[in-house]
Tab-separated table of C-alpha atoms and ligand atoms in Angstrom:
chain	number	residue	atom	x	y	z
A	1	UNK	CA	-22.428	14.022	26.979
A	2	UNK	CA	-25.286	11.560	27.170
A	3	UNK	CA	-25.075	8.399	29.247
A	4	UNK	CA	-25.529	6.246	26.127
A	5	UNK	CA	-22.482	7.841	24.500
A	6	UNK	CA	-20.395	7.715	27.688
A	7	UNK	CA	-20.644	3.997	28.237
A	8	UNK	CA	-18.703	2.694	25.183
A	9	UNK	CA	-15.993	5.351	25.650
A	10	UNK	CA	-15.191	3.991	29.165
A	11	UNK	CA	-15.086	0.514	27.748
A	12	UNK	CA	-12.683	1.581	24.999
A	13	UNK	CA	-10.342	3.026	27.613
A	14	UNK	CA	-10.545	-0.167	29.675
A	15	UNK	CA	-9.833	-2.345	26.649
A	16	UNK	CA	-6.918	-0.067	25.664
A	17	UNK	CA	-5.565	-0.140	29.159
A	18	UNK	CA	-5.627	-3.943	29.150
A	19	UNK	CA	-3.986	-4.060	25.720
A	20	UNK	CA	-1.310	-1.636	26.855
A	21	UNK	CA	-0.553	-3.615	29.989
A	22	UNK	CA	-0.437	-6.843	27.868
A	23	UNK	CA	-3.337	-8.321	29.841
A	24	UNK	CA	-5.517	-10.872	28.009
A	25	UNK	CA	-8.171	-9.325	25.753
A	26	UNK	CA	-11.740	-10.663	25.643
A	27	UNK	CA	-13.778	-10.906	22.453
A	28	UNK	CA	-15.678	-7.785	23.642
A	29	UNK	CA	-12.354	-5.925	24.120
A	30	UNK	CA	-11.310	-6.868	20.584
A	31	UNK	CA	-14.629	-5.753	19.085
A	32	UNK	CA	-14.361	-2.464	21.011
A	33	UNK	CA	-10.800	-1.778	19.763
A	34	UNK	CA	-11.808	-2.662	16.151
A	35	UNK	CA	-14.541	-0.038	16.440
A	36	UNK	CA	-12.125	2.668	17.558
A	37	UNK	CA	-12.988	6.106	16.149
A	38	UNK	CA	-10.233	7.868	14.198
A	39	UNK	CA	-8.691	9.551	17.223
A	40	UNK	CA	-8.825	6.325	19.266
A	41	UNK	CA	-7.300	4.472	16.307
A	42	UNK	CA	-4.214	6.747	16.446
A	43	UNK	CA	-3.702	5.694	20.083
A	44	UNK	CA	-4.323	1.968	19.151
A	45	UNK	CA	-1.629	2.219	16.429
A	46	UNK	CA	0.819	3.818	18.823
A	47	UNK	CA	0.469	1.047	21.396
A	48	UNK	CA	0.647	-1.668	18.756
A	49	UNK	CA	3.808	0.011	17.441
A	50	UNK	CA	5.315	-0.129	20.909
A	51	UNK	CA	4.514	-3.791	21.350
A	52	UNK	CA	5.896	-4.547	17.856
A	53	UNK	CA	9.090	-2.825	18.827
A	54	UNK	CA	9.378	-4.673	22.167
A	55	UNK	CA	8.920	-8.141	20.624
A	56	UNK	CA	10.273	-7.773	17.073
A	57	UNK	CA	12.704	-4.882	17.228
A	58	UNK	CA	13.036	-2.236	14.520
A	59	UNK	CA	13.697	-4.765	11.699
A	60	UNK	CA	11.580	-5.039	8.549
A	61	UNK	CA	11.891	-8.547	7.033
A	62	UNK	CA	11.873	-9.233	3.326
A	63	UNK	CA	10.019	-12.169	1.747
A	64	UNK	CA	10.478	-12.374	-2.050
A	65	UNK	CA	7.204	-13.477	-3.735
A	66	UNK	CA	7.388	-15.791	-6.724
A	67	UNK	CA	3.954	-16.504	-8.273
A	68	UNK	CA	4.921	-19.567	-10.197
A	69	UNK	CA	1.522	-20.719	-11.502
A	70	UNK	CA	-1.903	-19.047	-11.753
A	71	UNK	CA	-3.754	-22.246	-12.590
A	72	UNK	CA	-6.459	-22.910	-9.937
A	73	UNK	CA	-9.078	-25.599	-9.490
A	74	UNK	CA	-11.089	-23.604	-6.877
A	75	UNK	CA	-14.014	-21.205	-7.320
A	76	UNK	CA	-13.533	-18.658	-4.507
A	77	UNK	CA	-16.026	-15.927	-5.110
A	78	UNK	CA	-13.587	-13.046	-4.544
A	79	UNK	CA	-10.526	-14.302	-6.369
A	80	UNK	CA	-9.541	-13.368	-9.929
A	81	UNK	CA	-7.707	-16.653	-10.315
A	82	UNK	CA	-10.905	-18.693	-9.783
A	83	UNK	CA	-11.286	-21.657	-12.087
A	84	UNK	CA	-14.273	-20.170	-13.884
A	85	UNK	CA	-12.518	-17.028	-14.949
A	86	UNK	CA	-11.806	-17.346	-18.707
A	87	UNK	CA	-10.681	-13.734	-19.049
A	88	UNK	CA	-7.115	-14.388	-17.848
A	89	UNK	CA	-4.422	-16.408	-19.595
A	90	UNK	CA	-3.056	-19.227	-17.475
A	91	UNK	CA	0.642	-19.834	-17.120
A	92	UNK	CA	3.066	-22.074	-15.297
A	93	UNK	CA	6.653	-20.832	-14.974
A	94	UNK	CA	9.343	-23.313	-15.979
A	95	UNK	CA	11.682	-24.683	-13.331
A	96	UNK	CA	14.521	-22.587	-14.878
A	97	UNK	CA	12.411	-19.447	-14.727
A	98	UNK	CA	11.638	-19.995	-11.048
A	99	UNK	CA	15.315	-20.659	-10.271
A	100	UNK	CA	16.252	-17.432	-12.033
A	101	UNK	CA	13.903	-15.547	-9.607
A	102	UNK	CA	15.671	-17.300	-6.707
A	103	UNK	CA	19.043	-16.222	-8.000
A	104	UNK	CA	17.716	-12.698	-8.278
A	105	UNK	CA	16.559	-12.847	-4.640
A	106	UNK	CA	20.049	-14.067	-3.702
A	107	UNK	CA	21.718	-11.182	-5.499
A	108	UNK	CA	19.326	-8.747	-3.811
A	109	UNK	CA	20.153	-10.140	-0.350
A	110	UNK	CA	16.649	-11.593	0.100
A	111	UNK	CA	17.100	-14.735	2.278
A	112	UNK	CA	13.451	-15.875	2.219
A	113	UNK	CA	11.267	-16.689	-0.801
A	114	UNK	CA	7.570	-17.486	-0.999
A	115	UNK	CA	6.549	-19.909	-3.784
A	116	UNK	CA	2.869	-19.141	-4.410
A	117	UNK	CA	0.344	-20.559	-6.868
A	118	UNK	CA	-3.294	-21.347	-7.328
A	119	UNK	CA	-4.349	-24.828	-6.404
A	120	UNK	CA	-2.725	-26.248	-9.528
A	121	UNK	CA	-3.361	-30.009	-9.988
A	122	UNK	CA	-0.371	-30.328	-12.374
A	123	UNK	CA	1.806	-29.849	-9.335
A	124	UNK	CA	1.867	-33.349	-7.877
A	125	UNK	CA	3.803	-33.780	-4.655
A	126	UNK	CA	6.668	-35.320	-6.693
A	127	UNK	CA	6.957	-32.192	-8.860
A	128	UNK	CA	6.788	-29.945	-5.759
A	129	UNK	CA	9.487	-31.940	-4.038
A	130	UNK	CA	11.725	-31.579	-7.089
A	131	UNK	CA	11.006	-27.795	-7.139
A	132	UNK	CA	11.832	-27.356	-3.426
A	133	UNK	CA	15.107	-29.349	-3.690
A	134	UNK	CA	16.148	-27.318	-6.751
A	135	UNK	CA	15.451	-24.013	-4.992
A	136	UNK	CA	17.359	-25.155	-1.902
A	137	UNK	CA	20.306	-26.215	-4.098
A	138	UNK	CA	20.317	-22.793	-5.837
A	139	UNK	CA	20.563	-20.428	-2.905
A	140	UNK	CA	20.641	-20.299	0.858
A	141	UNK	CA	17.089	-19.200	1.401
A	142	UNK	CA	14.187	-20.120	3.616
A	143	UNK	CA	11.467	-21.557	1.430
A	144	UNK	CA	7.854	-20.816	2.156
A	145	UNK	CA	5.019	-22.482	0.226
A	146	UNK	CA	1.685	-20.898	-0.451
A	147	UNK	CA	-0.137	-23.481	-2.613
A	148	UNK	CA	-3.360	-24.258	-0.790
A	149	UNK	CA	-4.992	-27.330	0.730
A	150	UNK	CA	-3.166	-30.658	0.553
A	151	UNK	CA	-3.169	-33.908	2.480
A	152	UNK	CA	-1.135	-34.313	5.643
A	153	UNK	CA	1.043	-36.866	3.839
A	154	UNK	CA	1.830	-34.309	1.115
A	155	UNK	CA	2.674	-31.669	3.748
A	156	UNK	CA	5.021	-34.137	5.458
A	157	UNK	CA	6.820	-34.879	2.180
A	158	UNK	CA	7.078	-31.167	1.289
A	159	UNK	CA	8.599	-30.489	4.697
A	160	UNK	CA	11.084	-33.362	4.281
A	161	UNK	CA	12.020	-32.035	0.823
A	162	UNK	CA	13.198	-28.878	2.578
A	163	UNK	CA	10.273	-26.402	2.724
A	164	UNK	CA	10.541	-24.457	5.952
A	165	UNK	CA	7.317	-22.420	6.135
A	166	UNK	CA	3.743	-22.539	4.759
A	167	UNK	CA	1.111	-19.800	4.289
A	168	UNK	CA	-2.548	-20.768	4.222
A	169	UNK	CA	-4.931	-17.922	4.990
A	170	UNK	CA	-8.195	-18.950	6.565
A	171	UNK	CA	-9.706	-15.829	4.935
A	172	UNK	CA	-12.585	-15.616	7.428
A	173	UNK	CA	-13.297	-17.474	10.635
A	174	UNK	CA	-17.050	-17.036	10.300
A	175	UNK	CA	-18.353	-20.382	9.051
A	176	UNK	CA	-21.429	-18.889	7.301
A	177	UNK	CA	-19.398	-16.237	5.498
A	178	UNK	CA	-16.731	-18.797	4.647
A	179	UNK	CA	-19.344	-21.066	3.089
A	180	UNK	CA	-20.863	-18.278	1.008
A	181	UNK	CA	-17.445	-17.363	-0.422
A	182	UNK	CA	-16.148	-20.824	-1.004
A	183	UNK	CA	-18.631	-23.069	-2.898
A	184	UNK	CA	-16.131	-25.872	-3.131
A	185	UNK	CA	-14.333	-25.862	0.198
A	186	UNK	CA	-15.120	-25.987	3.885
A	187	UNK	CA	-13.812	-23.998	6.862
A	188	UNK	CA	-13.362	-27.292	8.720
A	189	UNK	CA	-10.892	-28.530	6.015
A	190	UNK	CA	-9.009	-25.231	6.108
A	191	UNK	CA	-8.581	-25.603	9.888
A	192	UNK	CA	-7.557	-29.225	9.488
A	193	UNK	CA	-4.799	-28.234	7.006
A	194	UNK	CA	-3.523	-25.574	9.398
A	195	UNK	CA	-3.329	-28.044	12.253
A	196	UNK	CA	-1.595	-30.607	9.949
A	197	UNK	CA	0.976	-27.989	8.945
A	198	UNK	CA	1.664	-27.190	12.560
A	199	UNK	CA	1.979	-30.883	13.420
A	200	UNK	CA	4.368	-31.398	10.524
A	201	UNK	CA	6.699	-28.754	12.011
A	202	UNK	CA	6.327	-25.991	9.453
A	203	UNK	CA	6.532	-22.370	10.523
A	204	UNK	CA	2.868	-21.587	9.746
A	205	UNK	CA	1.163	-18.450	8.590
A	206	UNK	CA	-2.478	-17.705	8.133
A	207	UNK	CA	-4.503	-14.554	7.646
A	208	UNK	CA	-7.768	-13.035	6.623
A	209	UNK	CA	-9.362	-10.408	4.400
A	210	UNK	CA	-10.964	-7.244	5.865
A	211	UNK	CA	-14.168	-5.725	4.499
A	212	UNK	CA	-15.662	-8.811	2.875
A	213	UNK	CA	-19.362	-8.357	1.948
A	214	UNK	CA	-21.365	-9.083	5.054
A	215	UNK	CA	-18.375	-9.184	7.378
A	216	UNK	CA	-18.872	-7.624	10.815
A	217	UNK	CA	-16.345	-6.477	13.487
A	218	UNK	CA	-17.465	-9.423	15.561
A	219	UNK	CA	-16.464	-11.792	12.756
A	220	UNK	CA	-13.097	-9.988	12.579
A	221	UNK	CA	-12.730	-10.507	16.332
A	222	UNK	CA	-13.173	-14.201	15.651
A	223	UNK	CA	-10.298	-14.016	13.137
A	224	UNK	CA	-8.060	-12.463	15.803
A	225	UNK	CA	-9.030	-15.096	18.372
A	226	UNK	CA	-8.226	-17.833	15.904
A	227	UNK	CA	-4.823	-16.271	15.314
A	228	UNK	CA	-4.199	-16.388	19.015
A	229	UNK	CA	-5.428	-19.996	19.401
A	230	UNK	CA	-3.260	-21.319	16.592
A	231	UNK	CA	-0.146	-19.456	17.924
A	232	UNK	CA	0.819	-18.687	14.362
A	233	UNK	CA	4.342	-17.711	13.294
A	234	UNK	CA	3.063	-15.377	10.499
A	235	UNK	CA	-0.184	-13.478	9.964
A	236	UNK	CA	-1.112	-11.606	6.753
A	237	UNK	CA	-4.065	-9.207	6.859
A	238	UNK	CA	-5.290	-7.352	3.727
A	239	UNK	CA	-8.360	-5.462	2.516
A	240	UNK	CA	-10.883	-7.258	0.267
A	241	UNK	CA	-10.594	-5.754	-3.232
A	242	UNK	CA	-13.351	-6.527	-5.775
A	243	UNK	CA	-11.902	-8.354	-8.772
A	244	UNK	CA	-13.299	-8.224	-12.325
A	245	UNK	CA	-14.887	-11.400	-13.769
A	246	UNK	CA	-15.807	-12.599	-10.260
A	247	UNK	CA	-19.250	-12.698	-8.620
A	248	UNK	CA	-18.107	-9.974	-6.160
A	249	UNK	CA	-16.984	-7.462	-8.816
A	250	UNK	CA	-19.688	-4.940	-7.703
A	251	UNK	CA	-19.078	-5.292	-3.973
A	252	UNK	CA	-17.478	-2.445	-1.958
A	253	UNK	CA	-13.774	-2.801	-1.086
A	254	UNK	CA	-12.405	-2.983	2.469
A	255	UNK	CA	-10.958	0.171	3.966
A	256	UNK	CA	-7.408	1.132	4.842
A	257	UNK	CA	-8.528	2.261	8.311
A	258	UNK	CA	-10.218	-1.050	9.344
A	259	UNK	CA	-7.360	-3.102	7.895
A	260	UNK	CA	-4.847	-1.102	9.973
A	261	UNK	CA	-6.966	-1.587	13.084
A	262	UNK	CA	-6.962	-5.352	12.472
A	263	UNK	CA	-3.210	-5.311	12.032
A	264	UNK	CA	-2.801	-3.326	15.305
A	265	UNK	CA	-5.211	-5.515	17.377
A	266	UNK	CA	-3.601	-8.705	15.950
A	267	UNK	CA	-0.180	-7.358	17.073
A	268	UNK	CA	-1.517	-6.591	20.513
A	269	UNK	CA	-3.035	-10.055	20.885
A	270	UNK	CA	-0.308	-12.211	19.281
A	271	UNK	CA	2.778	-10.165	20.324
A	272	UNK	CA	5.501	-11.827	18.279
A	273	UNK	CA	4.040	-13.088	14.986
A	274	UNK	CA	5.680	-11.910	11.761
A	275	UNK	CA	3.139	-9.642	10.006
A	276	UNK	CA	3.478	-8.245	6.497
A	277	UNK	CA	2.288	-4.882	5.213
A	278	UNK	CA	0.266	-6.622	2.442
A	279	UNK	CA	0.319	-5.791	-1.221
A	280	UNK	CA	-3.457	-5.459	-1.124
A	281	UNK	CA	-3.140	-2.653	1.391
A	282	UNK	CA	-0.528	-0.875	-0.683
A	283	UNK	CA	-2.859	-1.197	-3.695
A	284	UNK	CA	-5.544	0.730	-1.753
A	285	UNK	CA	-3.088	3.310	-0.407
A	286	UNK	CA	0.401	4.117	-1.764
A	287	UNK	CA	1.528	4.829	1.846
A	288	UNK	CA	-0.127	1.616	3.044
A	289	UNK	CA	3.229	-0.072	3.831
A	290	UNK	CA	4.470	2.753	5.990
A	291	UNK	CA	1.119	2.949	7.792
A	292	UNK	CA	1.092	-0.813	8.473
A	293	UNK	CA	4.690	-0.763	9.691
A	294	UNK	CA	3.646	1.847	12.173
A	295	UNK	CA	0.611	-0.048	13.319
A	296	UNK	CA	2.217	-3.446	14.175
A	297	UNK	CA	3.521	-4.912	10.868
A	298	UNK	CA	7.222	-5.842	10.441
A	299	UNK	CA	7.467	-7.558	7.045
A	300	UNK	CA	7.184	-6.698	3.351
A	301	UNK	CA	6.957	-9.026	0.340
A	302	UNK	CA	8.658	-7.634	-2.742
A	303	UNK	CA	7.427	-9.145	-5.994
A	304	UNK	CA	9.967	-11.340	-7.816
A	305	UNK	CA	7.566	-12.740	-10.400
A	306	UNK	CA	8.799	-11.835	-13.901
A	307	UNK	CA	6.829	-8.695	-15.109
A	308	UNK	CA	5.423	-10.572	-18.172
A	309	UNK	CA	3.504	-12.970	-15.831
A	310	UNK	CA	2.300	-10.478	-13.273
A	311	UNK	CA	-0.698	-9.198	-15.319
A	312	UNK	CA	-2.026	-12.722	-15.327
A	313	UNK	CA	-1.690	-13.162	-11.584
A	314	UNK	CA	-4.647	-10.915	-11.033
A	315	UNK	CA	-6.059	-12.018	-7.711
A	316	UNK	CA	-7.451	-8.450	-7.615
A	317	UNK	CA	-6.971	-5.534	-10.071
A	318	UNK	CA	-4.389	-2.755	-10.242
A	319	UNK	CA	-1.944	-4.407	-7.941
A	320	UNK	CA	0.716	-2.133	-6.464
A	321	UNK	CA	4.202	-2.182	-8.069
A	322	UNK	CA	2.851	-4.234	-11.076
A	323	UNK	CA	5.473	-2.870	-13.425
A	324	UNK	CA	8.418	-2.191	-11.070
A	325	UNK	CA	11.397	-4.395	-11.692
A	326	UNK	CA	12.748	-6.133	-8.596
A	327	UNK	CA	16.081	-4.329	-8.495
A	328	UNK	CA	14.219	-1.023	-8.557
A	329	UNK	CA	11.943	-2.334	-5.722
A	330	UNK	CA	14.880	-2.840	-3.402
A	331	UNK	CA	15.945	0.756	-3.664
A	332	UNK	CA	12.397	2.002	-3.202
A	333	UNK	CA	11.827	-0.335	-0.189
A	334	UNK	CA	15.094	0.613	1.482
A	335	UNK	CA	14.043	4.291	1.375
A	336	UNK	CA	10.547	3.552	2.603
A	337	UNK	CA	11.875	1.413	5.508
A	338	UNK	CA	14.331	4.177	6.444
A	339	UNK	CA	11.611	6.814	6.278
A	340	UNK	CA	9.891	5.209	9.287
A	341	UNK	CA	13.169	4.825	11.191
A	342	UNK	CA	13.495	1.088	10.617
A	343	UNK	CA	16.086	-1.325	9.124
A	344	UNK	CA	15.961	-4.133	6.616
A	345	UNK	CA	16.747	-7.410	8.343
A	346	UNK	CA	19.763	-9.069	6.664
A	347	UNK	CA	18.833	-12.718	7.343
A	348	UNK	CA	15.997	-15.160	6.565
A	349	UNK	CA	14.037	-14.001	9.622
A	350	UNK	CA	12.816	-17.197	11.296
A	351	UNK	CA	9.897	-17.322	13.603
A	352	UNK	CA	10.676	-16.013	17.069
A	353	UNK	CA	8.164	-18.420	18.492
A	354	UNK	CA	9.944	-21.540	17.396
A	355	UNK	CA	13.605	-20.521	17.058
A	356	UNK	CA	14.690	-24.191	16.851
A	357	UNK	CA	14.262	-24.106	13.051
A	358	UNK	CA	17.563	-23.512	11.298
A	359	UNK	CA	18.485	-23.132	7.700
A	360	UNK	CA	21.942	-24.553	7.318
B	1	5AD	N1	-9.025	-9.016	-2.568
B	1	5AD	C1	-8.089	-9.056	-1.671
B	1	5AD	N2	-7.383	-10.159	-1.382
B	1	5AD	C2	-7.662	-11.246	-2.095
B	1	5AD	N3	-7.140	-12.473	-2.069
B	1	5AD	C3	-7.708	-13.214	-2.975
B	1	5AD	N4	-8.633	-12.546	-3.591
B	1	5AD	C4	-8.644	-11.298	-3.087
B	1	5AD	C5	-9.346	-10.117	-3.314
B	1	5AD	N5	-10.325	-10.085	-4.267
B	1	5AD	C6	-6.070	-12.812	-1.073
B	1	5AD	C7	-6.470	-13.962	-0.247
B	1	5AD	C8	-5.488	-15.007	-0.613
B	1	5AD	C9	-4.293	-14.213	-1.047
B	1	5AD	C10	-3.360	-14.932	-1.970
B	1	5AD	O1	-4.853	-13.142	-1.733
B	1	5AD	O2	-6.346	-13.650	1.122
B	1	5AD	O3	-5.175	-15.873	0.392
């Protein structure tokens, strides 16, 4: 073995030893772990799986996803819902259609729903308040919003109306890359929104994409460090998938392997955040969920959106489970969860960082 080759191997072992002992990881440690070779990655996943078990137990939590509008005013370069895309039909589900999804979640024993949309200007804060109250009156579920950037005043009102949680992915913590992907938004504003959501007492989730054009492992280490600094309750990490009718259609997709490494390192660094096996990962690999659950993840988000709308919610193409009806999904998921020796959590699955939140 040459000296040049030997040096990084020692460093990998040091980084892994620190991770395993739950000692703080430096940016260099994180980069080294993200650059694990395939054998090293197996060890990384094993340790992340052990830390997941220690802090989160063997539960897999369900979050029912309701994509209630695909109207969006933004022009994110990677996203199929971007305002400039005329190739998709736009829809807004009616209140009654949304409540029907919530009743279905209730029947399926799903105690947590995510209301997701593009940044749809039709949804004024008054309309959102009405929606949240109606959902809360329909079933005993935790309500998570995933509707983009809003003012702090809006966030306060949405929280008061009964929303419990909020997802706002920062997508990438590298300011230059962020700027190149988001012609009409700024990283600074994204961060401001996340801090506002934390201050308004939401359980807050963020996340990033893996394998964006021009993204390096050092940039991904910055994502992990941001997760740690924000002390997030939830973190979603998925591969970038090129979407038709977007400027990035010809770019290469992210890989399963690097996405799993990001999930594992994020588990090692954040310990007790709720982390989904993302739909984007499952789209890339039919066994993506199982792999993610064994590399640090502990959540899955079954699709509750009516099948007739799903084709239009094309953030990226060929989404996993596009045509599976939700009742079928539950059977499939129960089997998959059992196949890795885990259990579906029967409750709404609050944050374990801020257990003061209750859903009476
Ligand atoms: N590939 C993968 N994920 C994407 N998202 C948006 N566009 C893409 C894409 N082309 C993710 C973003 C967003 C979430 C709803 O979907 O992370 O926050």
